[in-house]
Each structure stands twice: as structure tokens, then as C-alpha cells.
PDB file of C-alpha atoms in Angstrom:
ATOM      1  CA  PRO A   1       5.399 -70.675  26.982  1.00 59.00           C
ATOM      2  CA  LEU A   2       2.396 -72.679  28.128  1.00 55.00           C
ATOM      3  CA  VAL A   3      -0.060 -70.911  25.801  1.00 53.00           C
ATOM      4  CA  VAL A   4       2.054 -71.657  22.709  1.00 56.00           C
ATOM      5  CA  GLN A   5       2.484 -75.313  23.724  1.00 64.00           C
ATOM      6  CA  ARG A   6      -1.283 -75.784  24.184  1.00 63.00           C
ATOM      7  CA  ASN A   7      -1.951 -74.223  20.783  1.00 61.00           C
ATOM      8  CA  ARG A   8       0.467 -76.635  19.089  1.00 68.00           C
ATOM      9  CA  GLU A   9      -1.110 -79.685  20.771  1.00 69.00           C
ATOM     10  CA  ASN A  10      -4.620 -78.612  19.752  1.00 63.00           C
ATOM     11  CA  LEU A  11      -3.481 -78.058  16.169  1.00 63.00           C
ATOM     12  CA  ARG A  12      -1.841 -81.535  16.022  1.00 66.00           C
ATOM     13  CA  LYS A  13      -4.907 -83.270  17.451  1.00 62.00           C
ATOM     14  CA  SER A  14      -7.212 -81.535  14.987  1.00 57.00           C
ATOM     15  CA  VAL A  15      -5.092 -82.766  12.041  1.00 53.00           C
ATOM     16  CA  VAL A  16      -4.217 -86.328  13.179  1.00 52.00           C
ATOM     17  CA  GLY A  17      -7.441 -86.987  15.058  1.00 51.00           C
ATOM     18  CA  PRO A  18      -7.884 -88.694  18.422  1.00 51.00           C
ATOM     19  CA  SER A  19      -6.530 -92.200  18.982  1.00 49.00           C
ATOM     20  CA  ASP A  20      -8.894 -95.166  19.059  1.00 49.00           C
ATOM     21  CA  GLY A  21     -10.728 -95.544  22.303  1.00 49.00           C
ATOM     22  CA  ALA A  22      -9.382 -92.300  23.627  1.00 49.00           C
ATOM     23  CA  LYS A  23     -11.879 -89.727  24.708  1.00 49.00           C
ATOM     24  CA  GLN A  24     -11.218 -86.251  23.477  1.00 51.00           C
ATOM     25  CA  GLY A  25     -11.024 -83.742  26.274  1.00 50.00           C
ATOM     26  CA  PRO A  26     -11.900 -80.096  26.140  1.00 49.00           C
ATOM     27  CA  LEU A  27      -9.641 -77.902  24.110  1.00 46.00           C
ATOM     28  CA  ALA A  28      -7.469 -75.531  26.006  1.00 49.00           C
ATOM     29  CA  VAL A  29      -8.289 -71.922  25.223  1.00 47.00           C
ATOM     30  CA  PRO A  30      -5.272 -69.660  25.049  1.00 49.00           C
ATOM     31  CA  VAL A  31      -5.443 -66.845  27.553  1.00 48.00           C
ATOM     32  CA  PRO A  32      -4.244 -63.514  26.241  1.00 49.00           C
ATOM     33  CA  THR A  33      -1.580 -61.871  28.236  1.00 50.00           C
ATOM     34  CA  VAL A  34      -2.128 -58.344  29.546  1.00 48.00           C
ATOM     35  CA  PRO A  35       0.918 -56.124  29.387  1.00 50.00           C
ATOM     36  CA  SER A  36       1.946 -54.613  32.633  1.00 51.00           C
ATOM     37  CA  ALA A  37       1.361 -50.915  33.209  1.00 49.00           C
ATOM     38  CA  PRO A  38       4.318 -48.724  32.260  1.00 48.00           C
ATOM     39  CA  GLN A  39       6.338 -47.410  35.085  1.00 50.00           C
ATOM     40  CA  GLU A  40       5.975 -43.771  35.947  1.00 48.00           C
ATOM     41  CA  LEU A  41       8.801 -41.525  34.932  1.00 47.00           C
ATOM     42  CA  HIS A  42      10.526 -39.731  37.733  1.00 50.00           C
ATOM     43  CA  PRO A  43      12.963 -36.882  37.492  1.00 48.00           C
ATOM     44  CA  GLY A  44      16.448 -38.198  36.994  1.00 49.00           C
ATOM     45  CA  SER A  45      15.315 -41.607  35.680  1.00 48.00           C
ATOM     46  CA  GLY A  46      16.389 -40.811  32.114  1.00 50.00           C
ATOM     47  CA  GLY A  47      12.853 -40.791  30.722  1.00 51.00           C
ATOM     48  CA  GLY A  48      12.800 -37.070  30.060  1.00 52.00           C
ATOM     49  CA  LYS A  49      10.862 -34.318  31.756  1.00 57.00           C
ATOM     50  CA  PRO A  50       7.850 -32.664  30.113  1.00 59.00           C
ATOM     51  CA  PRO A  51       8.656 -29.110  29.000  1.00 63.00           C
ATOM     52  CA  PRO A  52       7.396 -26.387  31.304  1.00 68.00           C
ATOM     53  CA  PRO A  53       4.511 -24.230  30.068  1.00 66.00           C
ATOM     54  CA  PRO A  54       5.579 -21.085  28.195  1.00 64.00           C
ATOM     55  CA  PRO A  55       5.794 -17.991  30.352  1.00 64.00           C
ATOM     56  CA  PRO A  56       2.933 -15.512  29.950  1.00 58.00           C
ATOM     57  CA  ALA A  57       3.496 -12.679  27.520  1.00 56.00           C
ATOM     58  CA  PRO A  58       4.545  -9.497  29.269  1.00 53.00           C
ATOM     59  CA  GLY A  59       1.729  -6.989  29.447  1.00 52.00           C
ATOM     60  CA  ARG A  60       1.992  -3.526  27.905  1.00 51.00           C
ATOM     61  CA  PRO A  61       2.764  -0.855  30.459  1.00 53.00           C
ATOM     62  CA  PRO A  62      -0.269   1.260  31.224  1.00 53.00           C
ATOM     63  CA  GLY A  63      -0.318   4.703  29.720  1.00 51.00           C
ATOM     64  CA  SER A  64      -2.686   7.094  28.033  1.00 47.00           C
ATOM     65  CA  PRO A  65      -2.403   7.672  24.248  1.00 48.00           C
ATOM     66  CA  ARG A  66      -0.907  10.875  22.964  1.00 54.00           C
ATOM     67  CA  ARG A  67      -3.627  13.427  22.319  1.00 52.00           C
ATOM     68  CA  VAL A  68      -3.347  15.915  19.466  1.00 52.00           C
ATOM     69  CA  VAL A  69      -5.362  19.112  19.823  1.00 57.00           C
ATOM     70  CA  VAL A  70      -5.493  21.718  17.068  1.00 61.00           C
ATOM     71  CA  GLN A  71      -7.416  24.969  17.401  1.00 75.00           C
ATOM     72  CA  ALA A  72      -8.069  27.611  14.767  1.00 79.00           C
ATOM     73  CA  SER A  73     -10.852  29.967  13.749  1.00 88.00           C
ATOM     74  CA  THR A  74     -12.390  30.144  10.296  1.00 91.00           C
ATOM     75  CA  GLY A  75     -11.004  33.634   9.748  1.00 92.00           C
ATOM     76  CA  GLU A  76      -7.532  32.552  10.837  1.00 93.00           C
ATOM     77  CA  LEU A  77      -7.465  29.597   8.447  1.00 95.00           C
ATOM     78  CA  LEU A  78      -8.800  31.768   5.633  1.00 95.00           C
ATOM     79  CA  ARG A  79      -5.974  34.226   6.214  1.00 94.00           C
ATOM     80  CA  CYS A  80      -3.453  31.360   6.316  1.00 96.00           C
ATOM     81  CA  LEU A  81      -4.769  30.137   2.969  1.00 96.00           C
ATOM     82  CA  GLY A  82      -4.304  33.604   1.470  1.00 95.00           C
ATOM     83  CA  ASP A  83      -0.758  33.854   2.843  1.00 95.00           C
ATOM     84  CA  PHE A  84       0.112  30.481   1.359  1.00 96.00           C
ATOM     85  CA  VAL A  85      -1.172  31.358  -2.123  1.00 95.00           C
ATOM     86  CA  CYS A  86       0.689  34.681  -2.081  1.00 94.00           C
ATOM     87  CA  ARG A  87       3.955  32.935  -1.249  1.00 93.00           C
ATOM     88  CA  ARG A  88       3.344  30.202  -3.805  1.00 94.00           C
ATOM     89  CA  CYS A  89       2.606  32.685  -6.621  1.00 93.00           C
ATOM     90  CA  TYR A  90       5.832  34.616  -6.118  1.00 91.00           C
ATOM     91  CA  ARG A  91       5.689  36.187  -9.587  1.00 92.00           C
ATOM     92  CA  LEU A  92       2.616  38.236  -8.646  1.00 92.00           C
ATOM     93  CA  LYS A  93       4.199  41.050  -6.669  1.00 89.00           C
ATOM     94  CA  GLU A  94       0.966  43.012  -6.187  1.00 89.00           C
ATOM     95  CA  LEU A  95      -1.115  40.088  -4.918  1.00 92.00           C
ATOM     96  CA  SER A  96      -2.454  40.317  -1.357  1.00 93.00           C
ATOM     97  CA  PRO A  97      -4.167  37.684   0.809  1.00 93.00           C
ATOM     98  CA  GLY A  98      -7.250  39.889   1.063  1.00 94.00           C
ATOM     99  CA  GLU A  99      -7.787  39.699  -2.698  1.00 94.00           C
ATOM    100  CA  LEU A 100      -7.839  35.918  -2.649  1.00 94.00           C
ATOM    101  CA  ILE A 101     -10.242  35.942   0.296  1.00 95.00           C
ATOM    102  CA  SER A 102     -12.565  38.305  -1.573  1.00 96.00           C
ATOM    103  CA  TRP A 103     -12.739  35.858  -4.517  1.00 96.00           C
ATOM    104  CA  PHE A 104     -13.693  33.074  -2.134  1.00 97.00           C
ATOM    105  CA  ARG A 105     -16.340  35.083  -0.283  1.00 96.00           C
ATOM    106  CA  SER A 106     -17.803  36.405  -3.530  1.00 96.00           C
ATOM    107  CA  VAL A 107     -18.455  32.876  -4.818  1.00 96.00           C
ATOM    108  CA  ASP A 108     -19.961  31.757  -1.519  1.00 96.00           C
ATOM    109  CA  ARG A 109     -22.197  34.823  -1.270  1.00 96.00           C
ATOM    110  CA  SER A 110     -23.381  34.417  -4.862  1.00 95.00           C
ATOM    111  CA  LEU A 111     -24.433  30.808  -4.263  1.00 95.00           C
ATOM    112  CA  LEU A 112     -26.315  31.820  -1.115  1.00 94.00           C
ATOM    113  CA  LEU A 113     -28.174  34.678  -2.783  1.00 94.00           C
ATOM    114  CA  GLN A 114     -29.124  32.568  -5.800  1.00 91.00           C
ATOM    115  CA  GLY A 115     -30.459  29.784  -3.575  1.00 90.00           C
ATOM    116  CA  TRP A 116     -27.928  27.155  -4.594  1.00 92.00           C
ATOM    117  CA  GLN A 117     -26.995  26.513  -0.964  1.00 92.00           C
ATOM    118  CA  ASP A 118     -28.725  27.007   2.373  1.00 90.00           C
ATOM    119  CA  GLN A 119     -25.613  27.719   4.437  1.00 91.00           C
ATOM    120  CA  GLY A 120     -22.152  29.063   3.809  1.00 93.00           C
ATOM    121  CA  PHE A 121     -19.413  26.771   2.587  1.00 95.00           C
ATOM    122  CA  ILE A 122     -16.509  28.513   4.317  1.00 95.00           C
ATOM    123  CA  THR A 123     -15.776  26.351   7.363  1.00 95.00           C
ATOM    124  CA  PRO A 124     -12.481  25.102   8.829  1.00 95.00           C
ATOM    125  CA  ALA A 125     -12.947  21.578   7.446  1.00 94.00           C
ATOM    126  CA  ASN A 126     -13.704  22.854   3.940  1.00 95.00           C
ATOM    127  CA  LEU A 127     -10.779  25.277   4.086  1.00 97.00           C
ATOM    128  CA  VAL A 128      -8.450  22.360   4.797  1.00 96.00           C
ATOM    129  CA  PHE A 129      -9.795  20.631   1.690  1.00 97.00           C
ATOM    130  CA  VAL A 130      -9.296  23.772  -0.424  1.00 97.00           C
ATOM    131  CA  TYR A 131      -5.765  24.061   0.945  1.00 97.00           C
ATOM    132  CA  LEU A 132      -5.008  20.502  -0.182  1.00 96.00           C
ATOM    133  CA  LEU A 133      -6.150  21.291  -3.733  1.00 97.00           C
ATOM    134  CA  CYS A 134      -4.304  24.613  -3.920  1.00 96.00           C
ATOM    135  CA  ARG A 135      -1.087  23.154  -2.540  1.00 94.00           C
ATOM    136  CA  GLU A 136      -1.032  20.445  -5.194  1.00 92.00           C
ATOM    137  CA  ALA A 137      -2.572  22.293  -8.157  1.00 93.00           C
ATOM    138  CA  LEU A 138      -1.189  25.849  -8.027  1.00 94.00           C
ATOM    139  CA  ARG A 139       2.301  26.142  -9.479  1.00 91.00           C
ATOM    140  CA  GLY A 140       3.902  29.509  -8.978  1.00 87.00           C
ATOM    141  CA  GLU A 141       6.229  29.274 -11.962  1.00 90.00           C
ATOM    142  CA  ASP A 142       3.273  28.731 -14.321  1.00 90.00           C
ATOM    143  CA  ILE A 143       1.087  31.599 -13.056  1.00 92.00           C
ATOM    144  CA  GLY A 144       2.072  34.961 -14.504  1.00 91.00           C
ATOM    145  CA  SER A 145      -1.016  37.107 -13.882  1.00 93.00           C
ATOM    146  CA  GLN A 146      -3.811  37.542 -11.384  1.00 94.00           C
ATOM    147  CA  ALA A 147      -6.332  36.489 -14.035  1.00 94.00           C
ATOM    148  CA  GLU A 148      -4.560  33.138 -14.422  1.00 94.00           C
ATOM    149  CA  LEU A 149      -4.435  32.713 -10.659  1.00 95.00           C
ATOM    150  CA  GLN A 150      -8.118  33.539 -10.252  1.00 96.00           C
ATOM    151  CA  ALA A 151      -9.079  31.008 -12.933  1.00 95.00           C
ATOM    152  CA  ALA A 152      -6.939  28.294 -11.318  1.00 96.00           C
ATOM    153  CA  PHE A 153      -8.110  29.132  -7.791  1.00 97.00           C
ATOM    154  CA  LEU A 154     -11.795  29.085  -8.753  1.00 97.00           C
ATOM    155  CA  THR A 155     -11.236  25.698 -10.390  1.00 96.00           C
ATOM    156  CA  CYS A 156     -10.017  24.397  -7.031  1.00 97.00           C
ATOM    157  CA  LEU A 157     -13.060  25.955  -5.373  1.00 97.00           C
ATOM    158  CA  TYR A 158     -15.420  24.277  -7.834  1.00 97.00           C
ATOM    159  CA  LEU A 159     -13.959  20.858  -7.048  1.00 96.00           C
ATOM    160  CA  ALA A 160     -14.042  21.588  -3.318  1.00 96.00           C
ATOM    161  CA  TYR A 161     -17.720  22.562  -3.475  1.00 96.00           C
ATOM    162  CA  SER A 162     -18.486  19.468  -5.567  1.00 94.00           C
ATOM    163  CA  TYR A 163     -16.697  17.126  -3.133  1.00 94.00           C
ATOM    164  CA  MET A 164     -17.466  18.748   0.224  1.00 93.00           C
ATOM    165  CA  GLY A 165     -20.586  20.840  -0.347  1.00 90.00           C
ATOM    166  CA  ASN A 166     -24.009  19.941   1.007  1.00 86.00           C
ATOM    167  CA  GLU A 167     -25.752  20.282  -2.358  1.00 85.00           C
ATOM    168  CA  ILE A 168     -25.934  17.689  -5.124  1.00 86.00           C
ATOM    169  CA  SER A 169     -24.640  20.065  -7.802  1.00 87.00           C
ATOM    170  CA  TYR A 170     -23.508  23.657  -8.230  1.00 93.00           C
ATOM    171  CA  PRO A 171     -23.733  26.052 -11.174  1.00 93.00           C
ATOM    172  CA  LEU A 172     -20.614  26.685 -13.186  1.00 93.00           C
ATOM    173  CA  LYS A 173     -21.053  30.445 -13.677  1.00 93.00           C
ATOM    174  CA  PRO A 174     -19.756  31.697 -10.269  1.00 94.00           C
ATOM    175  CA  PHE A 175     -16.543  29.708 -10.800  1.00 96.00           C
ATOM    176  CA  LEU A 176     -15.898  30.687 -14.404  1.00 94.00           C
ATOM    177  CA  VAL A 177     -13.963  33.882 -15.190  1.00 93.00           C
ATOM    178  CA  GLU A 178     -12.680  32.974 -18.653  1.00 89.00           C
ATOM    179  CA  GLY A 179     -14.466  32.533 -21.951  1.00 85.00           C
ATOM    180  CA  ASP A 180     -13.005  29.126 -22.787  1.00 87.00           C
ATOM    181  CA  LYS A 181     -14.855  26.443 -20.811  1.00 92.00           C
ATOM    182  CA  GLY A 182     -12.617  23.776 -22.308  1.00 93.00           C
ATOM    183  CA  ARG A 183      -9.607  25.034 -20.353  1.00 94.00           C
ATOM    184  CA  PHE A 184     -11.671  25.030 -17.172  1.00 95.00           C
ATOM    185  CA  TRP A 185     -12.663  21.379 -17.627  1.00 95.00           C
ATOM    186  CA  GLU A 186      -9.110  20.407 -18.560  1.00 95.00           C
ATOM    187  CA  ARG A 187      -7.886  21.827 -15.257  1.00 95.00           C
ATOM    188  CA  CYS A 188     -10.650  19.983 -13.392  1.00 96.00           C
ATOM    189  CA  LEU A 189      -9.783  16.654 -14.974  1.00 96.00           C
ATOM    190  CA  GLY A 190      -6.074  17.171 -14.380  1.00 95.00           C
ATOM    191  CA  ILE A 191      -6.615  17.849 -10.671  1.00 95.00           C
ATOM    192  CA  ILE A 192      -8.942  14.854 -10.300  1.00 95.00           C
ATOM    193  CA  GLN A 193      -6.473  12.507 -11.960  1.00 94.00           C
ATOM    194  CA  ARG A 194      -3.614  13.624  -9.721  1.00 93.00           C
ATOM    195  CA  LEU A 195      -5.424  14.094  -6.421  1.00 94.00           C
ATOM    196  CA  SER A 196      -8.374  11.710  -6.416  1.00 93.00           C
ATOM    197  CA  ALA A 197      -6.722   9.367  -3.892  1.00 94.00           C
ATOM    198  CA  LYS A 198      -5.815  12.229  -1.542  1.00 94.00           C
ATOM    199  CA  MET A 199      -9.292  13.753  -1.790  1.00 94.00           C
ATOM    200  CA  LEU A 200     -10.767  10.430  -0.687  1.00 93.00           C
ATOM    201  CA  ARG A 201      -8.159   9.923   2.016  1.00 94.00           C
ATOM    202  CA  ILE A 202      -8.823  13.269   3.692  1.00 93.00           C
ATOM    203  CA  ASN A 203     -12.344  12.049   4.551  1.00 89.00           C
ATOM    204  CA  ALA A 204     -11.274   8.529   5.541  1.00 92.00           C
ATOM    205  CA  ASP A 205      -8.097   9.161   7.560  1.00 94.00           C
ATOM    206  CA  PRO A 206      -8.528  11.562  10.512  1.00 94.00           C
ATOM    207  CA  HIS A 207      -4.787  11.707  11.164  1.00 95.00           C
ATOM    208  CA  TYR A 208      -4.116  12.773   7.573  1.00 95.00           C
ATOM    209  CA  PHE A 209      -6.754  15.488   7.932  1.00 95.00           C
ATOM    210  CA  THR A 210      -5.173  16.655  11.191  1.00 95.00           C
ATOM    211  CA  GLN A 211      -1.757  16.876   9.540  1.00 95.00           C
ATOM    212  CA  LEU A 212      -3.179  19.038   6.744  1.00 95.00           C
ATOM    213  CA  PHE A 213      -4.951  21.168   9.342  1.00 95.00           C
ATOM    214  CA  GLN A 214      -1.650  21.757  11.120  1.00 94.00           C
ATOM    215  CA  ASP A 215       0.119  22.502   7.831  1.00 94.00           C
ATOM    216  CA  LEU A 216      -2.483  25.109   6.909  1.00 95.00           C
ATOM    217  CA  LYS A 217      -2.315  26.759  10.303  1.00 93.00           C
ATOM    218  CA  SER A 218       1.467  26.940  10.079  1.00 92.00           C
ATOM    219  CA  GLU A 219       1.190  28.939   6.831  1.00 91.00           C
ATOM    220  CA  GLY A 220       0.393  32.082   8.784  1.00 81.00           C
ATOM    221  CA  GLU A 221      -0.515  33.516  12.145  1.00 55.00           C
ATOM    222  CA  GLY A 222      -3.293  35.744  13.385  1.00 42.00           C
ATOM    223  CA  GLY A 223      -7.021  35.606  13.858  1.00 40.00           C
ATOM    224  CA  ASP A 224     -10.155  37.665  13.798  1.00 41.00           C
ATOM    225  CA  GLY A 225     -11.508  36.820  17.229  1.00 38.00           C
ATOM    226  CA  SER A 226     -14.216  34.515  15.916  1.00 41.00           C
ATOM    227  CA  LYS A 227     -15.067  31.180  17.454  1.00 38.00           C
ATOM    228  CA  HIS A 228     -12.251  28.651  17.329  1.00 40.00           C
ATOM    229  CA  TRP A 229     -12.580  25.198  15.838  1.00 42.00           C
ATOM    230  CA  THR A 230     -10.938  22.362  17.769  1.00 44.00           C
ATOM    231  CA  ILE A 231      -9.690  18.958  16.615  1.00 44.00           C
ATOM    232  CA  SER A 232      -8.883  16.344  19.248  1.00 42.00           C
ATOM    233  CA  LEU A 233      -7.436  12.993  18.192  1.00 41.00           C
ATOM    234  CA  ASP A 234      -5.924  10.104  20.133  1.00 38.00           C
ATOM    235  CA  ARG A 235      -2.783   8.574  18.695  1.00 38.00           C
TER     236      ARG A 235
END
């Protein structure tokens, strides 16, 4: 090419030098070549076709979430709790749901009269919590007398008041029906070790609470005509 030839001549002249009497002319400056623009690729020319954009993700069909509604009165849930304990403690043939309810109301009334609480503890939400403790802690094959059942049931109540009650602390006396406090605290620690995760979950997971609510209500039927408590959750 012309540019290469000019470069060689300039290099030779700079080494050998100009001949005598000859006037050195201007050096030729090589001109850089500009590459031609690439040809556009057309379909069918073999250059490949850019991939089409990905199709949009299909949208979810519209629809309302499934709504779960549970209704029950405090008296109804209290009766269901008594029915459950009577069935669980099958060895106690003379036990009635009303007796269990009287133990519960006696503790709550005592705390109100002594000024340990400003309002009653027996509410649907607290009954669900008591049901959780009783379902996991009361073992029918191990309970052979009403005194043993009362001691175990009041232990569950003490933990329920401590976890769910409005007060900072509660006295031990209304929950203690046996002379040995060591056995009472052993039962408390045993329940806490086994059920601590579930006791925390019932306050953190509304669907878990609703399931327990439904389980308690299914333990019995009936009501006392008092105001119903309603749970409404979207799933």
C-alpha cells in the first residue's frame, strides 16, 4: 500500500541521509485508514436475529382471600373446656364440667376481691390459652383423684395468669391446694420447658390461635346466651 511504501522511504532517508546537493523535501505523513461501517444485519442474512423480549409473567387471577370467622361466647368456651377435661380425665367417673368451672371462677373471684386484679381474667382469648396448657399438660392416665386434677389444673391457671394477665405478678395462695410447694413449682417448670414455644406462638401467629379456638369450640356445644366473641381472619 502507498502508506507502507512512504514509511519505508522515510525510514531509509533518515538512516542514509540525503544525497549531496539534493534538497530534502517534506516527509510524507501516513494517513490512518478508517474502517468502513459494518453492514446492518437483516433477517435471513445469516447474522442472527436478536432474541425477542421475554413474555410478561401471567397475572394472578383476581379473587378475594378465604375468610375464617369463629364465634363463641365466654360461657360456651368455659363449658367446652370443662367437657374436654372431663373426657381427658376418664378415670374420674364422678367429675363434672361444672366442678372444673367452679375452681376457675373461685380463683378469679378471689383475685378480684383481694385487689390483685381490676377486671376478670375469664375471657375467650384467655380460655384458649388455658385450653392449650390443659391439652398438653393434663394426662388422664396419671390423674387418679380430683385432688390431683385440681392441683394440676390450678398450675395451668397460674401459668395462664402469669402469661396473659394484666398484672405484673399474682399471689401463689389462690392457686395452691397442696402443702408441698416443691411439687407445684416442678409442674410449672415442666410445663414451661415443654410448651414455651407454643405459648409464645399463640400470641404471634393469629392463624395458630384461630385453630386452637376452633379446637376448643369443637370440644362441646351449647351456650349461656351471653355476648358472642368473633374472630375474623383472612387467609
